[in-house]
XYZ file of C-alpha atoms in Angstrom:
578
model
C 94.160 23.580 128.727
C 95.387 25.511 125.760
C 96.046 29.230 126.562
C 95.064 31.890 124.061
C 98.015 33.672 122.557
C 98.053 37.426 122.900
C 99.890 40.093 120.787
C 101.937 42.715 122.543
C 99.980 45.861 123.174
C 101.018 49.258 124.327
C 99.899 50.823 127.509
C 97.086 52.732 125.777
C 95.649 49.793 123.962
C 97.494 50.708 120.719
C 99.680 48.189 118.902
C 103.317 48.982 119.597
C 104.118 48.784 115.944
C 102.002 51.909 115.308
C 104.439 54.144 117.296
C 107.128 54.092 114.563
C 104.437 54.815 112.013
C 103.191 57.733 114.080
C 106.722 59.032 114.394
C 107.212 58.725 110.677
C 104.035 60.692 110.056
C 105.184 63.443 112.427
C 108.613 63.584 110.749
C 106.976 63.783 107.277
C 104.610 66.500 108.421
C 107.543 68.452 109.888
C 109.512 68.042 106.696
C 106.536 69.223 104.549
C 106.015 72.326 106.732
C 109.732 73.189 106.642
C 109.746 72.710 102.885
C 106.805 75.144 102.504
C 108.910 78.034 103.915
C 111.368 78.298 100.984
C 108.440 77.764 98.605
C 106.679 80.705 100.372
C 109.748 82.969 99.835
C 110.017 81.763 96.215
C 106.370 82.687 95.576
C 106.764 86.031 97.310
C 109.884 86.764 95.215
C 108.026 85.882 92.016
C 105.058 87.971 93.157
C 107.243 91.048 93.667
C 109.014 90.515 90.314
C 105.645 90.246 88.581
C 104.582 93.572 90.101
C 107.769 95.135 88.677
C 107.082 93.683 85.216
C 103.415 94.807 85.535
C 104.612 98.360 86.093
C 106.910 98.120 83.021
C 104.004 96.749 80.958
C 101.782 99.699 81.897
C 104.552 102.124 81.063
C 105.052 100.523 77.630
C 101.344 100.587 76.956
C 100.669 104.107 78.232
C 103.923 105.798 79.073
C 103.972 108.106 76.011
C 100.361 109.060 76.645
C 101.394 109.940 80.220
C 104.192 112.122 78.815
C 101.740 113.917 76.551
C 99.421 114.570 79.492
C 102.228 116.167 81.442
C 103.302 118.263 78.418
C 100.383 120.747 78.612
C 101.495 123.078 81.402
C 98.372 125.280 80.982
C 96.308 122.289 82.150
C 98.682 121.541 85.051
C 98.287 125.056 86.399
C 94.697 124.171 87.336
C 94.861 122.498 90.768
C 91.880 120.179 90.151
C 93.189 119.195 86.692
C 96.622 118.696 88.163
C 95.191 116.279 90.768
C 93.376 114.265 88.081
C 96.481 114.239 85.891
C 98.456 112.798 88.819
C 95.864 110.066 89.321
C 95.547 109.122 85.651
C 99.279 109.155 84.932
C 100.101 107.025 87.969
C 97.364 104.536 87.011
C 98.757 104.427 83.464
C 102.339 103.784 84.479
C 101.522 101.869 87.737
C 104.408 103.627 89.539
C 104.151 106.721 91.702
C 107.965 106.959 91.651
C 107.924 107.293 87.828
C 105.231 110.047 87.840
C 106.995 111.789 90.747
C 110.354 111.742 88.949
C 108.690 113.345 85.889
C 107.235 116.080 88.139
C 110.651 116.675 89.747
C 112.236 116.950 86.261
C 109.604 119.442 85.129
C 110.086 121.580 88.291
C 113.891 121.392 88.042
C 113.828 122.511 84.422
C 111.579 125.462 85.197
C 108.664 124.196 83.138
C 106.489 123.769 86.213
C 106.457 125.635 89.504
C 106.277 123.914 92.860
C 102.761 125.168 93.647
C 101.416 123.601 90.435
C 103.299 120.348 91.176
C 101.673 119.811 94.583
C 98.172 118.763 93.308
C 99.883 116.354 90.872
C 101.782 114.835 93.782
C 98.516 114.388 95.630
C 96.994 112.659 92.620
C 100.038 110.436 92.396
C 99.457 109.374 96.020
C 95.898 108.302 95.091
C 96.874 106.543 91.874
C 99.516 104.367 93.504
C 96.859 102.629 95.677
C 95.248 100.993 92.619
C 97.802 98.124 92.683
C 96.816 96.622 95.975
C 93.103 97.097 95.064
C 93.771 94.913 91.984
C 95.562 92.403 94.174
C 92.515 92.244 96.430
C 90.414 91.114 93.479
C 92.370 87.909 93.331
C 90.775 86.772 96.596
C 87.211 87.007 95.254
C 86.754 83.209 95.412
C 86.012 83.132 99.155
C 83.471 85.660 100.411
C 84.827 86.373 103.839
C 88.470 86.586 102.654
C 87.379 88.933 99.841
C 85.558 91.191 102.267
C 88.619 91.547 104.538
C 91.103 91.843 101.695
C 89.133 94.508 99.770
C 88.569 96.475 102.973
C 92.292 96.286 103.717
C 93.172 97.456 100.214
C 90.623 100.283 99.997
C 91.534 101.772 103.370
C 94.514 103.222 101.512
C 92.211 104.743 98.863
C 89.890 106.155 101.514
C 92.726 107.769 103.428
C 94.164 109.400 100.276
C 90.791 110.664 98.982
C 89.818 112.136 102.368
C 93.247 113.800 102.745
C 92.933 115.347 99.246
C 89.352 116.626 99.943
C 90.680 118.539 102.937
C 94.240 119.510 101.974
C 93.749 120.402 98.310
C 91.409 123.345 99.003
C 93.592 124.272 102.003
C 96.655 124.283 99.757
C 94.906 126.279 96.991
C 93.778 128.874 99.550
C 96.886 129.220 101.716
C 99.839 127.387 100.055
C 100.446 125.545 103.300
C 102.555 122.705 101.921
C 104.558 124.903 99.640
C 105.378 127.260 102.548
C 106.361 124.403 104.869
C 108.668 122.832 102.286
C 110.165 126.226 101.349
C 110.859 126.955 104.971
C 112.712 123.675 105.424
C 114.768 124.195 102.286
C 115.745 127.670 103.327
C 116.279 126.813 106.965
C 118.718 123.928 106.392
C 121.939 123.872 104.413
C 121.099 120.996 102.073
C 123.995 119.191 100.407
C 123.632 116.765 97.494
C 124.055 113.153 98.506
C 124.164 109.678 97.049
C 121.405 108.032 95.132
C 118.607 106.440 97.137
C 119.465 102.884 98.098
C 117.697 100.283 95.956
C 117.683 97.389 98.394
C 114.861 95.479 96.809
C 116.126 95.952 93.255
C 119.367 94.234 94.154
C 117.329 91.102 94.634
C 114.702 91.458 91.862
C 116.683 93.064 89.062
C 118.714 89.938 88.147
C 115.404 88.392 87.019
C 113.365 91.394 85.789
C 116.192 92.851 83.708
C 116.299 89.582 81.760
C 112.671 90.108 80.815
C 112.477 93.774 79.979
C 114.383 97.049 80.517
C 112.938 100.479 79.882
C 114.374 103.829 78.925
C 112.300 105.981 81.267
C 113.987 109.186 79.994
C 111.686 108.908 76.930
C 108.612 109.644 79.008
C 110.368 112.503 80.744
C 111.585 113.880 77.405
C 108.091 113.868 75.933
C 106.768 115.630 79.011
C 109.423 118.284 78.655
C 108.531 118.903 75.016
C 111.360 117.005 73.281
C 109.707 115.907 70.031
C 112.660 113.711 69.065
C 111.711 111.396 71.978
C 108.353 110.686 70.536
C 109.741 108.422 67.831
C 111.997 106.538 70.225
C 111.032 103.263 71.763
C 110.707 102.850 75.552
C 112.422 99.484 75.215
C 116.088 99.937 76.115
C 118.519 98.534 73.555
C 121.869 99.849 74.714
C 122.613 99.360 78.419
C 126.056 101.081 78.300
C 127.014 104.136 76.404
C 129.757 106.648 76.653
C 132.689 108.433 74.964
C 135.379 105.936 74.105
C 137.345 104.550 71.169
C 135.566 102.046 68.939
C 138.329 99.551 69.488
C 136.721 97.605 72.341
C 135.445 94.038 72.122
C 132.662 93.542 71.371
C 132.637 96.351 68.767
C 130.766 99.572 69.383
C 128.984 101.996 67.140
C 128.868 105.778 67.172
C 125.532 107.454 67.549
C 125.138 111.256 67.687
C 128.415 111.992 69.412
C 127.910 109.234 72.003
C 129.186 105.665 71.696
C 127.142 102.502 72.052
C 129.290 100.129 74.064
C 127.167 97.243 75.326
C 123.822 95.934 74.155
C 121.178 94.907 76.673
C 120.360 91.218 77.035
C 116.604 91.152 77.839
C 114.010 89.235 75.876
C 112.762 92.126 73.725
C 116.077 93.781 72.902
C 115.856 92.744 69.189
C 112.105 92.571 68.934
C 110.309 94.223 65.983
C 107.041 94.523 67.967
C 105.695 97.942 68.852
C 105.817 99.241 72.448
C 102.056 98.794 72.751
C 102.229 95.124 71.618
C 105.074 94.339 74.027
C 103.289 96.109 76.779
C 100.043 94.182 76.260
C 101.933 90.907 76.058
C 103.835 91.633 79.305
C 100.572 92.893 80.880
C 98.750 89.643 80.229
C 101.730 87.499 81.309
C 102.503 89.432 84.472
C 98.841 89.404 85.470
C 98.692 85.661 84.999
C 101.865 85.142 87.118
C 100.627 87.648 89.647
C 97.255 85.921 90.049
C 98.825 82.501 90.171
C 101.381 83.517 92.813
C 98.713 85.200 94.885
C 96.434 82.189 94.784
C 99.230 79.887 95.769
C 100.478 82.279 98.472
C 97.001 82.394 100.070
C 96.710 78.638 100.025
C 100.207 78.172 101.409
C 99.721 80.765 104.140
C 96.414 79.132 105.060
C 98.149 75.773 105.470
C 101.021 77.211 107.459
C 98.949 79.562 109.641
C 96.622 77.043 111.260
C 95.542 76.372 114.800
C 97.832 77.671 117.554
C 100.331 79.138 115.046
C 97.661 81.363 113.520
C 96.387 82.484 116.899
C 99.921 83.298 118.160
C 100.744 85.358 115.028
C 97.454 87.170 115.178
C 98.018 88.069 118.846
C 101.534 89.288 118.166
C 100.601 91.402 115.134
C 97.282 92.747 116.378
C 98.204 93.128 120.074
C 97.998 96.362 121.946
C 100.119 97.498 124.875
C 98.565 97.483 128.317
C 96.791 100.568 129.619
C 97.784 103.461 129.662
C 100.163 102.750 126.769
C 97.679 100.991 124.453
C 97.838 103.888 121.994
C 101.544 103.224 121.298
C 100.896 100.027 119.284
C 99.405 101.950 116.341
C 102.277 104.403 116.172
C 104.697 101.504 116.353
C 102.904 99.951 113.340
C 103.307 103.226 111.497
C 107.067 103.095 112.090
C 107.124 99.404 110.936
C 105.219 100.321 107.782
C 107.550 103.238 107.063
C 110.642 101.115 107.685
C 109.486 98.116 105.525
C 108.524 100.458 102.673
C 111.926 102.171 102.895
C 113.552 98.766 102.552
C 111.505 97.607 99.583
C 111.331 101.133 98.096
C 107.701 100.746 96.981
C 104.473 101.335 98.869
C 102.656 99.357 96.232
C 104.790 96.246 96.911
C 104.392 96.524 100.679
C 100.649 97.133 100.701
C 100.117 94.459 98.037
C 102.097 92.018 100.139
C 100.036 92.493 103.286
C 96.689 92.380 101.427
C 96.550 88.532 101.358
C 97.384 88.509 105.081
C 94.476 90.814 105.752
C 92.282 88.525 103.653
C 93.028 85.382 105.626
C 92.652 87.271 108.886
C 96.180 87.349 110.132
C 96.264 91.179 110.165
C 93.189 93.067 111.227
C 91.917 96.125 109.329
C 92.584 98.235 112.443
C 96.264 97.202 112.357
C 96.552 97.332 108.561
C 95.507 100.989 108.688
C 98.553 102.338 110.575
C 100.830 99.998 108.550
C 99.459 101.620 105.392
C 99.963 105.128 106.776
C 103.550 104.256 107.609
C 103.964 102.927 104.061
C 102.873 106.305 102.726
C 105.662 107.933 104.764
C 108.236 105.404 103.759
C 107.719 105.936 100.074
C 108.253 109.706 100.473
C 111.597 109.256 102.336
C 113.020 107.401 99.342
C 111.855 110.267 97.126
C 113.603 112.767 99.433
C 116.877 110.760 99.168
C 116.531 110.612 95.399
C 116.001 114.431 95.365
C 119.201 114.864 97.411
C 121.106 113.284 94.603
C 120.021 116.011 92.137
C 122.630 118.434 90.686
C 123.281 121.655 92.588
C 121.064 123.953 90.483
C 118.177 121.423 90.605
C 118.606 120.383 94.232
C 116.336 123.058 95.909
C 113.191 122.549 93.697
C 113.564 118.770 93.639
C 113.957 118.665 97.396
C 111.019 121.042 97.853
C 108.689 118.875 95.789
C 109.704 115.761 97.671
C 109.092 117.523 101.007
C 105.630 118.571 99.869
C 104.829 114.882 99.279
C 106.184 114.090 102.779
C 104.176 116.844 104.479
C 101.002 115.879 102.637
C 101.103 112.437 104.151
C 102.138 113.731 107.626
C 99.214 116.180 107.695
C 96.858 113.430 106.457
C 97.953 111.168 109.319
C 97.473 113.990 111.803
C 93.918 114.449 110.488
C 92.730 110.878 110.304
C 94.619 108.821 112.877
C 95.428 110.331 116.319
C 91.764 110.745 117.395
C 89.911 107.353 117.221
C 86.598 108.913 116.191
C 88.348 110.539 113.187
C 89.434 107.228 111.666
C 86.831 107.487 108.946
C 88.986 105.512 106.443
C 88.491 102.326 108.495
C 84.721 102.640 108.583
C 84.558 103.556 104.925
C 86.757 100.594 103.908
C 84.650 98.257 106.021
C 81.457 99.460 104.262
C 83.138 98.897 100.877
C 84.173 95.417 101.985
C 80.541 94.641 102.897
C 79.289 95.809 99.564
C 81.865 93.780 97.626
C 81.217 90.665 99.732
C 77.583 90.811 98.810
C 77.913 91.995 95.236
C 81.304 90.909 93.906
C 80.974 92.832 90.647
C 80.912 96.016 92.807
C 84.685 95.687 93.244
C 85.293 96.013 89.446
C 82.808 98.894 89.173
C 84.542 100.668 92.176
C 87.951 100.190 90.518
C 86.864 101.623 87.162
C 84.792 104.410 88.654
C 87.254 105.502 91.331
C 90.438 105.474 89.234
C 89.162 106.134 85.680
C 85.632 107.473 85.235
C 85.469 109.892 88.184
C 88.945 111.429 87.519
C 88.052 111.736 83.783
C 84.717 113.445 84.632
C 86.404 115.863 87.042
C 89.129 116.571 84.482
C 86.495 117.370 81.761
C 84.599 119.689 84.111
C 87.769 121.509 85.189
C 88.637 122.088 81.530
C 85.161 123.438 80.842
C 85.724 126.268 83.317
C 85.117 127.022 86.923
C 81.428 127.802 86.360
C 80.789 124.264 85.023
C 82.914 122.790 87.867
C 81.004 124.718 90.556
C 77.646 124.036 88.905
C 78.200 120.284 89.142
C 80.315 120.077 92.319
C 78.029 122.141 94.668
C 74.779 120.210 94.037
C 76.658 116.816 94.114
C 78.408 117.722 97.388
C 75.171 118.986 98.907
C 73.302 115.764 98.044
C 76.113 113.545 99.330
C 76.298 115.596 102.610
C 72.485 115.363 103.045
C 72.432 111.571 102.456
C 75.387 111.019 104.785
C 73.764 113.122 107.514
C 70.446 111.260 107.225
C 72.246 107.881 107.361
C 74.000 108.900 110.561
C 70.783 110.180 112.154
C 68.954 107.017 111.088
C 71.579 104.915 112.836
C 72.040 107.023 116.073
C 69.174 109.594 116.455
C 66.152 108.443 114.448
C 63.804 110.384 116.766
C 65.198 113.615 115.364
C 63.942 112.793 111.869
C 60.475 112.945 110.423
C 58.795 109.509 110.330
C 59.146 109.344 106.555
C 62.903 109.658 106.775
C 63.290 106.851 109.314
C 64.110 104.676 106.292
C 64.629 105.030 102.533
C 61.634 102.891 101.684
C 59.800 105.789 100.059
C 62.446 105.878 97.315
C 62.164 103.609 94.238
C 64.058 100.329 94.569
C 66.784 101.320 92.066
C 67.560 104.457 94.151
C 68.024 102.628 97.460
C 69.409 99.202 96.565
C 71.931 97.562 94.267
C 69.677 94.546 93.935
C 68.074 95.583 90.565
C 71.531 96.160 89.068
C 72.676 92.872 90.531
C 69.716 91.041 88.949
C 70.508 92.678 85.590
C 74.201 91.652 85.812
C 73.153 88.119 86.775
C 70.853 87.879 83.783
C 73.566 89.169 81.418
C 76.135 86.749 82.867
C 73.754 83.798 82.604
C 72.839 84.648 79.036
C 76.483 83.944 78.125
C 75.962 80.241 79.077
C 73.879 77.958 76.972
C 71.392 76.053 79.162
C 68.440 73.801 78.284
C 65.094 75.600 78.258
C 63.813 73.440 81.070
C 66.893 73.961 83.287
C 67.143 76.687 85.805
C 70.744 77.660 86.602
C 71.671 77.195 90.281
C 73.117 80.701 90.390
C 69.675 82.273 89.807
C 68.417 83.493 93.139
C 64.766 84.464 93.386
C 63.518 87.326 95.468
C 62.063 84.880 97.994
C 65.501 83.470 98.528
C 67.214 86.832 98.654
C 65.090 88.365 101.400
C 65.871 85.871 104.150
C 69.540 85.879 103.312
C 69.794 89.608 103.643
C 69.612 89.277 107.386
C 72.934 87.414 107.323
C 74.924 90.278 105.793
C 77.271 92.073 108.073
C 76.675 95.791 108.352
C 77.719 98.468 110.849
C 75.149 101.026 109.633
C 71.432 100.408 109.900
C 70.898 102.684 106.930
C 72.412 99.936 104.766
C 69.619 97.655 105.904
C 67.066 100.049 104.464
C 69.102 100.400 101.317
C 69.053 96.604 100.971
C 65.280 96.382 101.418
C 65.364 94.728 104.892
C 62.122 95.650 106.605
C 62.215 96.909 110.070
C 65.105 98.059 112.206
C 68.600 96.660 111.528
C 69.640 93.864 113.882
C 72.416 94.741 116.245
C 74.547 91.682 115.792
C 74.313 89.781 112.512
C 77.578 88.663 111.125
C 77.099 85.303 109.434
C 78.596 84.129 106.157
C 76.321 84.100 103.178
């Protein structure tokens, strides 16, 4: 009888020939994952370089305007106007270090006293947080990621605004920061030191200096009233000047007593374009590179941080120490944020780098908050070191201004971090994240309103006189305080309120919900697309579809339910993706 031939099989019923193929797949997967790591660092390097070029682009486009704003010392003597000037100038030049250096130069030259410089420093602290808010917009494609990323970015804004709302009136009334800084300057024998270390620039400058180099003394000169600087370009042409014989090779040319020795070698050194044109070109290019790098970084991080790897990293970053030392983890995060910012010498770079990690869920908002607070401290320590490098006669005022910046952030941390119930920035940032997750256009409106329209309005009111300022500020503050108090009572003590105030349903729809504005924006957006008359775009959402979906929006405050037209009490646990 003929026996049936059998093929060799493994112990698990799998052909033995599949084992080499399985090993090959594992090796290929390992190789791909290892290869992703250098690509990740390359994208991160390009991302940081694009931030540097973005800052240069903003300075080219608005640097001279910033110098003109700083020029009017009568305006800067008004604390509120000084605060707004600090915000607008830092947004214009996209660099708090640039605006701070101008302030230090004005104080050192005697054109501005320290007490007038403090509100500008506060405004600079607010303006620098616009960068990571812009970076968060790049994650708008995925709703949950956008919610987390925008909350992580705006926690910096919320902290700075709350600190200013408390410390600016306190400083105007008592001069607390000025007195603290003055006491330190007088109490210690301060000696001039070396320039602040530029650890990150050692890595990024070889690339960025081939693209553009700026003469930042032009902005400072305009701010100090040097009219000759107004006609000079911000684009640096000569990278090396000095007093020497014109016998060197390559040849040099005399210019006003100094000698031009070596020409720069960046792309725009011989360009005939205006500063504005170069700035707009670099702005568009750097934003394109920034967005591309960020999208690729998020995708690469998502592919690397999967499964057990992601859970391990999340546990390590977001872990707390065991009781009774659980409170130490947050303060350790503050130290880490300060140290990392000191290394990269830019709070914008550090907070922008962690924003994608917040978006994909690797870093929680509760852990991102102390990291951001530490970043605020780290950026002031580099300013202190830079002030220590000032000449002897300028050392005291420069050091005093840098200390005021340092103490402002320290007092802000003491206000809004040690006591858990005082961590309002986290709750405010989460609320903003919820709004932007539901209405994505709200992020752009927030950015324009918070960093442009509101500062411009406050600046105009401050220039109109204190009567106009008080006449608008007092009613606005009273209404905001009343609405906030009612929202809190609606969430926690509704029985203390009259029945009519248990919800905001008695108000017109436009006063209690963003839905009418959202419908208007949707119609305007859809009108830009040509569609057949008998075709209804899939993006159009009718009211019957909107109402059921509202129950799936995450919210920590039941008052938001009323504002979004959800009938009845707010559910306790509803956190489902739209």
